[in-house]
PDB file of C-alpha atoms and ligand atoms in Angstrom:
ATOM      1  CA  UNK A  60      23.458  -7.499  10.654  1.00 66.00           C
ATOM      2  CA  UNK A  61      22.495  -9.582  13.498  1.00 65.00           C
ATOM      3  CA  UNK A  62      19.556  -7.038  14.707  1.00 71.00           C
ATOM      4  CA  UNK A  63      17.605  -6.690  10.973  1.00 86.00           C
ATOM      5  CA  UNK A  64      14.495  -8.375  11.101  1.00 94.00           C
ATOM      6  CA  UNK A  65      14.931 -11.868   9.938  1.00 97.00           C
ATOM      7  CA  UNK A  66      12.186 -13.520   7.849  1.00 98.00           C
ATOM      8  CA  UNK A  67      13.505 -16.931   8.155  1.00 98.00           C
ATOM      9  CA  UNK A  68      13.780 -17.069  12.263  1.00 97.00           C
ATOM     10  CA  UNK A  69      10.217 -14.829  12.974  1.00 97.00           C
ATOM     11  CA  UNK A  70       8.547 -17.608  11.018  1.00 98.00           C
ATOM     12  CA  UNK A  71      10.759 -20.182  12.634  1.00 98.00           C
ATOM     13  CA  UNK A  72       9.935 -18.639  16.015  1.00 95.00           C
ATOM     14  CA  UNK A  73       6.327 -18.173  15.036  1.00 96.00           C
ATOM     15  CA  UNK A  74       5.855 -21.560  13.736  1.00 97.00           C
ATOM     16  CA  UNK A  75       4.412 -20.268  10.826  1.00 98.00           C
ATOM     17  CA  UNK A  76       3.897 -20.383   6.773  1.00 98.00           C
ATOM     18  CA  UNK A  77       4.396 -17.763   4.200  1.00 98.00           C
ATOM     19  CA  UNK A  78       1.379 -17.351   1.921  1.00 98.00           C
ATOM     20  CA  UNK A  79       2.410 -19.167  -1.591  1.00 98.00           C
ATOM     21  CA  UNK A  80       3.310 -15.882  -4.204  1.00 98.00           C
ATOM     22  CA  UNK A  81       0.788 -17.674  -6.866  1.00 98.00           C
ATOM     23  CA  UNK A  82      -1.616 -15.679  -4.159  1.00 98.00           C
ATOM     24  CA  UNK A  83      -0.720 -12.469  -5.088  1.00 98.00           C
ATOM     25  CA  UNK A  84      -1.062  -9.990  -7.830  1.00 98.00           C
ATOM     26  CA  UNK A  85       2.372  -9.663  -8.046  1.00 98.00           C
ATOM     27  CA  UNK A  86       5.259 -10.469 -10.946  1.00 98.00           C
ATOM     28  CA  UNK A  87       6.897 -13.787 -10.278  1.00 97.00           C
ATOM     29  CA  UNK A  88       9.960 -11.699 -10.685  1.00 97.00           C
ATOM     30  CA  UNK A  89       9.655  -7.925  -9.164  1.00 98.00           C
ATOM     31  CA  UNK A  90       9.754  -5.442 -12.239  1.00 98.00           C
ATOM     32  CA  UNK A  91      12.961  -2.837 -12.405  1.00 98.00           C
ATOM     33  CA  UNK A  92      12.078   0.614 -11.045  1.00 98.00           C
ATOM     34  CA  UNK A  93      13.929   2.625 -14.293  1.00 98.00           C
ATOM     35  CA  UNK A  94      12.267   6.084 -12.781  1.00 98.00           C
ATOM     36  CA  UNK A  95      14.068   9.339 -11.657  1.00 98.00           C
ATOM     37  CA  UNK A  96      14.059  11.752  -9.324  1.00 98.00           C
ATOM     38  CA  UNK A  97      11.740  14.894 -10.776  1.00 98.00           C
ATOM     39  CA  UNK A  98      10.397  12.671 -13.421  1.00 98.00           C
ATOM     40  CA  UNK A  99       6.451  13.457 -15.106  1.00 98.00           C
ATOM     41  CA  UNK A 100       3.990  11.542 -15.723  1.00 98.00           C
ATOM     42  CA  UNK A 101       0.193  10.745 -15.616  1.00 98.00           C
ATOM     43  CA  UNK A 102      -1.518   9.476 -12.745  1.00 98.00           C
ATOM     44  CA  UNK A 103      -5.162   8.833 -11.478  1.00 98.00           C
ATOM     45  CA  UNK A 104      -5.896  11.382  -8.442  1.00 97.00           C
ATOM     46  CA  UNK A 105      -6.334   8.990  -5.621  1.00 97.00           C
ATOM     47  CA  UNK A 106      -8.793  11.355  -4.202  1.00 95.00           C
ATOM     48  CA  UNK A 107     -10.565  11.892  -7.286  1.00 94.00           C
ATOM     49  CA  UNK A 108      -9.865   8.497  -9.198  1.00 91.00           C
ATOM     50  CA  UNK A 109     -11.723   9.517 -12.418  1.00 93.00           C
ATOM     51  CA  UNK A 110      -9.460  11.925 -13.117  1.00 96.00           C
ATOM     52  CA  UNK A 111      -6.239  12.353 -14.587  1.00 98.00           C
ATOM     53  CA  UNK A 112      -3.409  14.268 -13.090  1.00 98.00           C
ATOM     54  CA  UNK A 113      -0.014  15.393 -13.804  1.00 98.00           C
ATOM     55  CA  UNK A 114       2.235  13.652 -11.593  1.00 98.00           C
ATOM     56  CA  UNK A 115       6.312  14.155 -10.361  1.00 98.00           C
ATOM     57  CA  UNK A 116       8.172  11.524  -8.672  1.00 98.00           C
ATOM     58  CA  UNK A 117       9.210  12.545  -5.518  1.00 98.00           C
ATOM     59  CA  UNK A 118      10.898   9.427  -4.250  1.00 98.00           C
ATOM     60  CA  UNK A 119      11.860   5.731  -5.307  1.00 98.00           C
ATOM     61  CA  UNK A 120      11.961   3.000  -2.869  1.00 98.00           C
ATOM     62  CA  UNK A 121      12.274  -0.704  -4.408  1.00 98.00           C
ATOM     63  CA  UNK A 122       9.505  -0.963  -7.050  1.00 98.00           C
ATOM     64  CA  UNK A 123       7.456   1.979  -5.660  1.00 98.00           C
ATOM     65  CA  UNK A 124       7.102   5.497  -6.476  1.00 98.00           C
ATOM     66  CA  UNK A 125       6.518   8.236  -4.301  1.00 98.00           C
ATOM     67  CA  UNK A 126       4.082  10.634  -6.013  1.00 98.00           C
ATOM     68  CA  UNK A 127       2.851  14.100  -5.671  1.00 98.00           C
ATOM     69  CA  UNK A 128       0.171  16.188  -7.853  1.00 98.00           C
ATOM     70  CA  UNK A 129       1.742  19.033  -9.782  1.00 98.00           C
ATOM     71  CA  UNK A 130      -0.479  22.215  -8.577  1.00 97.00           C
ATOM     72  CA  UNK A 131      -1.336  20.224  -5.036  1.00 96.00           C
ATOM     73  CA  UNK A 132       0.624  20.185  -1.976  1.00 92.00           C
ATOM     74  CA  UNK A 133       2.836  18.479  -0.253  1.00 92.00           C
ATOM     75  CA  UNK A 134       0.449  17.027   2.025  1.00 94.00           C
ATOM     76  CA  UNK A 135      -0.967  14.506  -0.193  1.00 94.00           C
ATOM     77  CA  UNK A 136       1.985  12.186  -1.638  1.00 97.00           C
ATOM     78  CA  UNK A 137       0.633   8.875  -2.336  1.00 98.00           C
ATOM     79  CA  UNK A 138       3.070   5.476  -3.747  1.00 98.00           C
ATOM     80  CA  UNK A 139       2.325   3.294  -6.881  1.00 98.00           C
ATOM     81  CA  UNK A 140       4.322   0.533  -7.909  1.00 98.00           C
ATOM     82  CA  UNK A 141       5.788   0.877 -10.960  1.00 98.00           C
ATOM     83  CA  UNK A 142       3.495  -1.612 -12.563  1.00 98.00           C
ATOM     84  CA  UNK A 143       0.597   0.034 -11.231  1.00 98.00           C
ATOM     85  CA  UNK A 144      -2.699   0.672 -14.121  1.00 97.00           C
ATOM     86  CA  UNK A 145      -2.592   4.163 -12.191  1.00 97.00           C
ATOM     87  CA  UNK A 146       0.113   5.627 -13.711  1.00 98.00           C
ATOM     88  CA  UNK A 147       0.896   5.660 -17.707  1.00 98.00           C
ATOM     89  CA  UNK A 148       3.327   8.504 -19.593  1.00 98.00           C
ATOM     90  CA  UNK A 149       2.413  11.735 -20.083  1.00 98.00           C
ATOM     91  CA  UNK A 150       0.597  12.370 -23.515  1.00 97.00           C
ATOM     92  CA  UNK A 151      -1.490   9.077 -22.973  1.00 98.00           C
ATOM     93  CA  UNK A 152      -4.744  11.226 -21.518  1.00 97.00           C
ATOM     94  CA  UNK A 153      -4.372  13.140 -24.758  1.00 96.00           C
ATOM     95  CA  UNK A 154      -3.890  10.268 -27.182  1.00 97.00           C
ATOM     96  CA  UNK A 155      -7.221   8.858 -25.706  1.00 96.00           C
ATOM     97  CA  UNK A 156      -8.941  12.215 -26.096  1.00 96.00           C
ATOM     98  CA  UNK A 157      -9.331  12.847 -22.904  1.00 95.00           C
ATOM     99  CA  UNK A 158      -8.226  16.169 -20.665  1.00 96.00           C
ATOM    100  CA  UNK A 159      -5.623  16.578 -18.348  1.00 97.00           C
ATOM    101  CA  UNK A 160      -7.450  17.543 -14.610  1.00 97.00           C
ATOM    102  CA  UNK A 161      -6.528  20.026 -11.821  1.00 97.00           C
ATOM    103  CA  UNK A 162      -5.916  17.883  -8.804  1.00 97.00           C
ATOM    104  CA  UNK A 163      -8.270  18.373  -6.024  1.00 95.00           C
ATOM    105  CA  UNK A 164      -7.563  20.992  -4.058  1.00 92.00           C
ATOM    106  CA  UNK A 165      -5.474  22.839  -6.911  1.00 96.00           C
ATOM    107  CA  UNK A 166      -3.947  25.766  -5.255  1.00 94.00           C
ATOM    108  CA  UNK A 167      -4.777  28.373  -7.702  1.00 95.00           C
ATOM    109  CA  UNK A 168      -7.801  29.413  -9.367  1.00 94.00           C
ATOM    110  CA  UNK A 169      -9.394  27.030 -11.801  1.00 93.00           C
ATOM    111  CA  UNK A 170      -8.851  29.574 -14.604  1.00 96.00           C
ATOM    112  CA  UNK A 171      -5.241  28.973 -14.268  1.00 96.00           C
ATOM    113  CA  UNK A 172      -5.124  25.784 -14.921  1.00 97.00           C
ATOM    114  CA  UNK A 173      -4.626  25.804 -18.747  1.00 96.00           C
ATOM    115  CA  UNK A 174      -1.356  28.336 -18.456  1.00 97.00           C
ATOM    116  CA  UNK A 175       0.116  26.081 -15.409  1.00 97.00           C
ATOM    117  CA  UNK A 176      -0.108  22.887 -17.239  1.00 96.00           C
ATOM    118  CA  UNK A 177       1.384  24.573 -19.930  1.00 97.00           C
ATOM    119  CA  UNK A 178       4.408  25.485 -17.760  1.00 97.00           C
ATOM    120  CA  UNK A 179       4.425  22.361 -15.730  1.00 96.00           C
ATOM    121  CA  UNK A 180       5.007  20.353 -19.348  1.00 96.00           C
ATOM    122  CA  UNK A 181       7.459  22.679 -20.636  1.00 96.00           C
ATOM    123  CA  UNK A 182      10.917  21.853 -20.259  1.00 91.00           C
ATOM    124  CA  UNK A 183       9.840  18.727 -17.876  1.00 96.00           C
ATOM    125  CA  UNK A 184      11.326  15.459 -17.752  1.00 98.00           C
ATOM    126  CA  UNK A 185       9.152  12.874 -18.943  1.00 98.00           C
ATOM    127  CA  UNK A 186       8.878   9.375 -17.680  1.00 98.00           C
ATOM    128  CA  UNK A 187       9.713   7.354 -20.770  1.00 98.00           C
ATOM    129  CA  UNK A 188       7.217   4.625 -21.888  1.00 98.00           C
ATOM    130  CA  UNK A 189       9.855   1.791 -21.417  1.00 98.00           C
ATOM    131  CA  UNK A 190       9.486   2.680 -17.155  1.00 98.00           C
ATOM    132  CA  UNK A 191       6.054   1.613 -16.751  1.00 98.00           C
ATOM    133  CA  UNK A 192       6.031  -2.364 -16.294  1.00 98.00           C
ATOM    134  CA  UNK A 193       2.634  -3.916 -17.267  1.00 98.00           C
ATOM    135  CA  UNK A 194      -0.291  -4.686 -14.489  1.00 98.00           C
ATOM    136  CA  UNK A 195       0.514  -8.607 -13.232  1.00 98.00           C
ATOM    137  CA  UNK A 196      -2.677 -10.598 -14.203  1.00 98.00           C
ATOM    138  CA  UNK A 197      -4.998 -10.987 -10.827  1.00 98.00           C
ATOM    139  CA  UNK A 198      -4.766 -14.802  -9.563  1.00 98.00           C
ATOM    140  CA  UNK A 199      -8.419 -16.442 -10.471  1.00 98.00           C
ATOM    141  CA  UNK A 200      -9.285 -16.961  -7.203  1.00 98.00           C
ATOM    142  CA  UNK A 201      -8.695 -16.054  -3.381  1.00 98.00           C
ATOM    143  CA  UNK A 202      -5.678 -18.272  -2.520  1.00 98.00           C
ATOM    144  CA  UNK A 203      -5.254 -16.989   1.240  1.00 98.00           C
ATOM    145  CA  UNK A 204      -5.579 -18.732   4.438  1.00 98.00           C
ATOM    146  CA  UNK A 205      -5.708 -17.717   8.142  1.00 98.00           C
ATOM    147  CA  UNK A 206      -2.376 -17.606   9.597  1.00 98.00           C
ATOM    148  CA  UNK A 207      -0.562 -17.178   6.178  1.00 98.00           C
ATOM    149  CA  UNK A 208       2.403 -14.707   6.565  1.00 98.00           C
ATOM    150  CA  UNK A 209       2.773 -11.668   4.218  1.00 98.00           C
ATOM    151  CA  UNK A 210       4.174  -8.515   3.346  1.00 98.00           C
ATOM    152  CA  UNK A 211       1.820  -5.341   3.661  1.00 98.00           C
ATOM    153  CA  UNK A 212       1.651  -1.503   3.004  1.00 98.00           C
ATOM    154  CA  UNK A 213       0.506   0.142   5.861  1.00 98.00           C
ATOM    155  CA  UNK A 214      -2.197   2.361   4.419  1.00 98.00           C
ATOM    156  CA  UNK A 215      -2.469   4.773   7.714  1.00 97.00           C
ATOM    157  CA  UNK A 216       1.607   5.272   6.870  1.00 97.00           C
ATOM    158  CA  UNK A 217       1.727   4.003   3.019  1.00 97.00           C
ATOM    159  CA  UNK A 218       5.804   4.809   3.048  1.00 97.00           C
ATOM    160  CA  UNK A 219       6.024   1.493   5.150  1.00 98.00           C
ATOM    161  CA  UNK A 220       5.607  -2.197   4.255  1.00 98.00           C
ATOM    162  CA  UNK A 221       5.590  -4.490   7.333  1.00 98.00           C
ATOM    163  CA  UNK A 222       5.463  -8.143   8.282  1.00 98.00           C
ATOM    164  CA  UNK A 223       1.483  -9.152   8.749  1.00 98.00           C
ATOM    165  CA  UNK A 224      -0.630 -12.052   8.704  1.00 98.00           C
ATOM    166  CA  UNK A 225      -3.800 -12.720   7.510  1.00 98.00           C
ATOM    167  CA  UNK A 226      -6.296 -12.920  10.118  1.00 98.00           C
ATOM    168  CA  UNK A 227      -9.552 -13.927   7.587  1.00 98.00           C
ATOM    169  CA  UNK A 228     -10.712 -14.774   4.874  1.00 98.00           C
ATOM    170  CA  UNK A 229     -14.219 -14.366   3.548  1.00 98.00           C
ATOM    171  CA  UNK A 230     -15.084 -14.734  -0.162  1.00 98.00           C
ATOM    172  CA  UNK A 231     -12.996 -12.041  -2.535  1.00 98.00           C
ATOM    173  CA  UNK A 232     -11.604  -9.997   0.414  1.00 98.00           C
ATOM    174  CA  UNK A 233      -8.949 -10.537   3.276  1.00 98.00           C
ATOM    175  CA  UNK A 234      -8.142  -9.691   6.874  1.00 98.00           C
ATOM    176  CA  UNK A 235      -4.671  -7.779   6.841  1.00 98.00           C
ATOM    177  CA  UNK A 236      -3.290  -8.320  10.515  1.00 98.00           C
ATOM    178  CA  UNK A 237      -0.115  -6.366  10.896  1.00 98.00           C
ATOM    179  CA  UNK A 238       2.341  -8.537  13.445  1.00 97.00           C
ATOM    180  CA  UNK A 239       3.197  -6.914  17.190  1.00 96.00           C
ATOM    181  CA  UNK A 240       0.407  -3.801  16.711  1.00 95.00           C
ATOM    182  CA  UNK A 241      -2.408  -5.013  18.366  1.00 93.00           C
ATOM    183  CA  UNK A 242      -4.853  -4.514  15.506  1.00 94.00           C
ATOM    184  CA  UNK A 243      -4.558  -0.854  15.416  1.00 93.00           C
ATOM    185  CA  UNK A 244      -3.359  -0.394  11.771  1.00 97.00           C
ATOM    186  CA  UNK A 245      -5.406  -3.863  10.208  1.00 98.00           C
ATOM    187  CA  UNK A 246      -7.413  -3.885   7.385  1.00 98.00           C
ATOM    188  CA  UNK A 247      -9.923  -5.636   4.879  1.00 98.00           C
ATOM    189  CA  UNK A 248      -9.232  -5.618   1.793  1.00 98.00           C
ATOM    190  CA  UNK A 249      -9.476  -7.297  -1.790  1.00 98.00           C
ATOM    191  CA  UNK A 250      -7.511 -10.234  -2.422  1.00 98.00           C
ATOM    192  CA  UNK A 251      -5.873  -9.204  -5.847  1.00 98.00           C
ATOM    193  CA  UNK A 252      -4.442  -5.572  -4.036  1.00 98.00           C
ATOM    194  CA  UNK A 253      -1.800  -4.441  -4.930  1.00 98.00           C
ATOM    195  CA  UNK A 254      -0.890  -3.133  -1.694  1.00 98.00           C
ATOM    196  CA  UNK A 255       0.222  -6.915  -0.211  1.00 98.00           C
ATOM    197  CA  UNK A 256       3.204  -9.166  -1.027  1.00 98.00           C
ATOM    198  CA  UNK A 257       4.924 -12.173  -0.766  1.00 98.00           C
ATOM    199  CA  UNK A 258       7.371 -12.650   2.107  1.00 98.00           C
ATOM    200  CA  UNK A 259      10.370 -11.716   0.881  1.00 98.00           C
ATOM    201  CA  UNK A 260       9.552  -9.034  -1.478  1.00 98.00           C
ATOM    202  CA  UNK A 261      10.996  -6.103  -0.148  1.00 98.00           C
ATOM    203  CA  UNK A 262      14.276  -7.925   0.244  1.00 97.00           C
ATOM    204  CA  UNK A 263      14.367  -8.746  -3.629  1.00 98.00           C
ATOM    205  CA  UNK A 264      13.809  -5.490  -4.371  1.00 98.00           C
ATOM    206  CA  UNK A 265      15.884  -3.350  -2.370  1.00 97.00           C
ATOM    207  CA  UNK A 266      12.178  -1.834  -0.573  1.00 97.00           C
ATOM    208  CA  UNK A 267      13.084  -1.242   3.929  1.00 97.00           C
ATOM    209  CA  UNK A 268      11.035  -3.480   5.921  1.00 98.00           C
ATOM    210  CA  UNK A 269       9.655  -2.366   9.229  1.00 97.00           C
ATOM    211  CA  UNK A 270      10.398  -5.128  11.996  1.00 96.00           C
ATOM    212  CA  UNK A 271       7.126  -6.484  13.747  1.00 96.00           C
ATOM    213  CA  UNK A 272       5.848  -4.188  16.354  1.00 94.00           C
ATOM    214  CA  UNK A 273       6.853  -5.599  20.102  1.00 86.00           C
ATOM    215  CA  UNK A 274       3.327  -5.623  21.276  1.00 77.00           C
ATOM    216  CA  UNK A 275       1.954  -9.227  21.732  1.00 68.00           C
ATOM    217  CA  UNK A 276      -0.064 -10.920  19.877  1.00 61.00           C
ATOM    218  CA  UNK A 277      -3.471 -11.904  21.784  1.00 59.00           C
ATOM    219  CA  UNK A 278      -3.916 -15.722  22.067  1.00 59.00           C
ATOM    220  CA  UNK A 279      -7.842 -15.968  20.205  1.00 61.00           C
ATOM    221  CA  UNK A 280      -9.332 -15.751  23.049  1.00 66.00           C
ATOM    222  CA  UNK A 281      -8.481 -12.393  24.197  1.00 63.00           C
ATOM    223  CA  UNK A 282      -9.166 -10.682  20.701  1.00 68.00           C
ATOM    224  CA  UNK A 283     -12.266  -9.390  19.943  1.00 69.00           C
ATOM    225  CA  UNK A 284     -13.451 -10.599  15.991  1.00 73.00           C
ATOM    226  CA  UNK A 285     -12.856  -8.573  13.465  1.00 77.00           C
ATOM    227  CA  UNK A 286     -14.765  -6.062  11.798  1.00 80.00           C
ATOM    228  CA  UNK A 287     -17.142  -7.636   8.449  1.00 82.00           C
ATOM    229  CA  UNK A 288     -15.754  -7.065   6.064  1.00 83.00           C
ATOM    230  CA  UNK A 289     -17.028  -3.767   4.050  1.00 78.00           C
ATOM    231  CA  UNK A 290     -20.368  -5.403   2.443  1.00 72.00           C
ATOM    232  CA  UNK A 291     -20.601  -5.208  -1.415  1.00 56.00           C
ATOM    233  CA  UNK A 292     -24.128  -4.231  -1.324  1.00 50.00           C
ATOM    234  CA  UNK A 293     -24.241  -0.934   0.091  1.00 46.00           C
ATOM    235  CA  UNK A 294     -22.772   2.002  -1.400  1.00 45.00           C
ATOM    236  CA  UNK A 295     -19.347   3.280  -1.130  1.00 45.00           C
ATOM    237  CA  UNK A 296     -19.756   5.112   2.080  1.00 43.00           C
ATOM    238  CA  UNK A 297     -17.211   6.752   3.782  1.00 41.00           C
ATOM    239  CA  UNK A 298     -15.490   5.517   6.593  1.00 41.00           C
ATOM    240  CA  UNK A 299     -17.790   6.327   9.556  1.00 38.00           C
ATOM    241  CA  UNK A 300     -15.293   7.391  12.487  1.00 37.00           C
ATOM    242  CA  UNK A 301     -15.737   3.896  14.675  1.00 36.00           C
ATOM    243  CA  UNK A 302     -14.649   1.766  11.536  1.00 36.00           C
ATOM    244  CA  UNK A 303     -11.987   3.628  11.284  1.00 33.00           C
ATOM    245  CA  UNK A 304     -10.803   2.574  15.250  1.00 34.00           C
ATOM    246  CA  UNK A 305      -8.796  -0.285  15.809  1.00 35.00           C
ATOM    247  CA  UNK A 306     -11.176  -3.591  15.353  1.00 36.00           C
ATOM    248  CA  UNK A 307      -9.103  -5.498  18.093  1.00 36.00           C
ATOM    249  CA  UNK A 308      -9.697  -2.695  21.078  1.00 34.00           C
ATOM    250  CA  UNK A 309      -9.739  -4.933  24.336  1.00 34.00           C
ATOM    251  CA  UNK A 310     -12.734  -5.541  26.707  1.00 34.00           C
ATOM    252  CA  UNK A 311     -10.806  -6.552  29.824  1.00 37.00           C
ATOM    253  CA  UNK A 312      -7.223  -4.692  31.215  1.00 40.00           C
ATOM    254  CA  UNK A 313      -4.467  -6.427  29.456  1.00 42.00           C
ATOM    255  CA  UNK A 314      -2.235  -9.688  30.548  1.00 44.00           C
ATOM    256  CA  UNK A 315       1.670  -8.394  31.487  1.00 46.00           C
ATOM    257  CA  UNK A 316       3.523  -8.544  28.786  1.00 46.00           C
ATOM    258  CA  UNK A 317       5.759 -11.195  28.040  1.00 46.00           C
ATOM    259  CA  UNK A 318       8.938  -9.969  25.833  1.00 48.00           C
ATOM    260  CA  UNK A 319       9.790 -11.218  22.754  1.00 47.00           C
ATOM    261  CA  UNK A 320      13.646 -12.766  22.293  1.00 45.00           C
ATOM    262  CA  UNK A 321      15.307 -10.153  20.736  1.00 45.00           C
ATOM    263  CA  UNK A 322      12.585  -7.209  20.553  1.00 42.00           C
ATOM    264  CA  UNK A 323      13.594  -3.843  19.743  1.00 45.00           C
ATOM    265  CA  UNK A 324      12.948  -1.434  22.439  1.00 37.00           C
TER     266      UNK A 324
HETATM  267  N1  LIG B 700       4.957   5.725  14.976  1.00 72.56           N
HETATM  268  C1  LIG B 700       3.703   5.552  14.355  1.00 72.56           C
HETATM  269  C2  LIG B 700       3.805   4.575  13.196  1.00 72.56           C
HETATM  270  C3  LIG B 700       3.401   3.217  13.500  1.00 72.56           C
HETATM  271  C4  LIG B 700       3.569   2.331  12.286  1.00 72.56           C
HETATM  272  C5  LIG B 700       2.824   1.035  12.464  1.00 72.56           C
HETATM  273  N2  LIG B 700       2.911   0.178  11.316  1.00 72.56           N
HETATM  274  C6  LIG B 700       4.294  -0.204  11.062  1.00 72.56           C
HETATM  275  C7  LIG B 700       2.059  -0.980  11.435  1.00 72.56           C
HETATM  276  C8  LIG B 700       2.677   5.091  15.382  1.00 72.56           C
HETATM  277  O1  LIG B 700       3.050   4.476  16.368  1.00 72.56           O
HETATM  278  O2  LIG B 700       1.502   5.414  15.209  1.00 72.56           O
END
């Protein structure tokens, strides 16, 4: 297919490098997704990480899961890769003596929780221990280098992965640029996510790739810097609304756009 996005020409036409895999916390070779459809299992509420959650997969796309609370809604699917220290098979909470939790936001009342989880178990399909891959080891140290090419979840739309770049580097934690947006989905984060690949990835294992975005990229000049990144010191805040804007928002009107060779419309 001569209109599929093309690894080997963008960085041809873009003159640049892939970042080396030995970056990422990734396996060398991507783990087998042996889920199903309607499967159970445990999983860490993302908005509520120290608790434990029953889980049903609602969707399998390369080595990712699409997830979704049992007793939440549908509003709140989140992905894991199948690797992922989030996720482990049901009966695992109550091996370590710990309790099954309500998800946030559990749509009935609290009191019915013991009787639904009950139900939810009964008759369920469980994930079976073989499925979930052990966590790749985190590389010792931050590997990355502006410019370095990469393939990235787009957290604002965590279905996708995309082509990006990484725009800094400072100490543990990296710039995430996302290629032909203009900055308006970029984002710091750790070096050892798990949210980032190696070019490539989602071609090895069978996981869509969105093509660039057709907006140009500013020459340096034109961008404004980034955002710091989120400082270690200060507590875990939440996102305060201008953080969560786009970090590259322009100062002056924009240039005309040249078009890319073979941009999608
Ligand atoms: N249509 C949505 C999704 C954009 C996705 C951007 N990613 C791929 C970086 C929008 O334009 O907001």
């Amino acid at each position: 297919n001569k209109d599929a996005f093309s690894w080997e020409e963008y960085l041809k036409e873009t003159s640049s490098s892939p970042a080396p895999p030995s970056c990422f916390r990734q396996s060398r070779v991507p783990p087998g997704n042996d889920f199903k459809m309607g499967m159970k299992l445990e999983g860490h509420d993302p908005r509520n990480s120290t608790s434990v959650c029953i889980a049903t997969v609602m969707g399998l796309m390369g080595t990712r899961l699409r997830l979704r609370l049992d007793g939440s809604d549908n509003t709140n699917d989140f992905w894991r890769l199948v690797d992922s220290a989030d996720i482990q098979p049901i009966g695992t909470c109550e091996k370590n003596g710990d309790m099954l939790q309500p998800p946030l936001g559990f749509r009935m009342n609290a009191s019915s929780w013991p009787m639904f989880l009950l139900r939810t178990l009964s008759g369920a399909e469980m994930a079976p221990a073989t499925a979930f891959k052990k966590e790749p080891c985190r590389p010792l140290q931050n590997g990355f280098k502006p410019g370095m090419k990469l393939e990235a979840v787009d957290k604002k739309n965590p279905y996708l992965i995309c082509p990006a770049t990484i725009g800094e580097v400072r100490g543990d934690e990296i710039f995430v640029m996302f290629d032909g947006w203009r900055g308006a989905f970029d984002y710091w984060c750790k070096y050892d996510s798990r949210d980032i690949f190696p070019v490539g990835w989602c071609s090895v294992t069978k996981h869509s790739l969105q093509p660039p975005g057709n907006s140009v990229t500013l020459p340096k000049s034109l961008q404004s810097p980034p955002p710091p990144p989120p400082s270690s010191s200060s507590s875990p805040a939440k996102p305060t609304r201008r953080s969560m804007q786009s970090p590259y928002r322009l100062s002056a009107p924009l240039p005309p756009l040249p078009v890319r060779k073979g941009v999608r419309g």
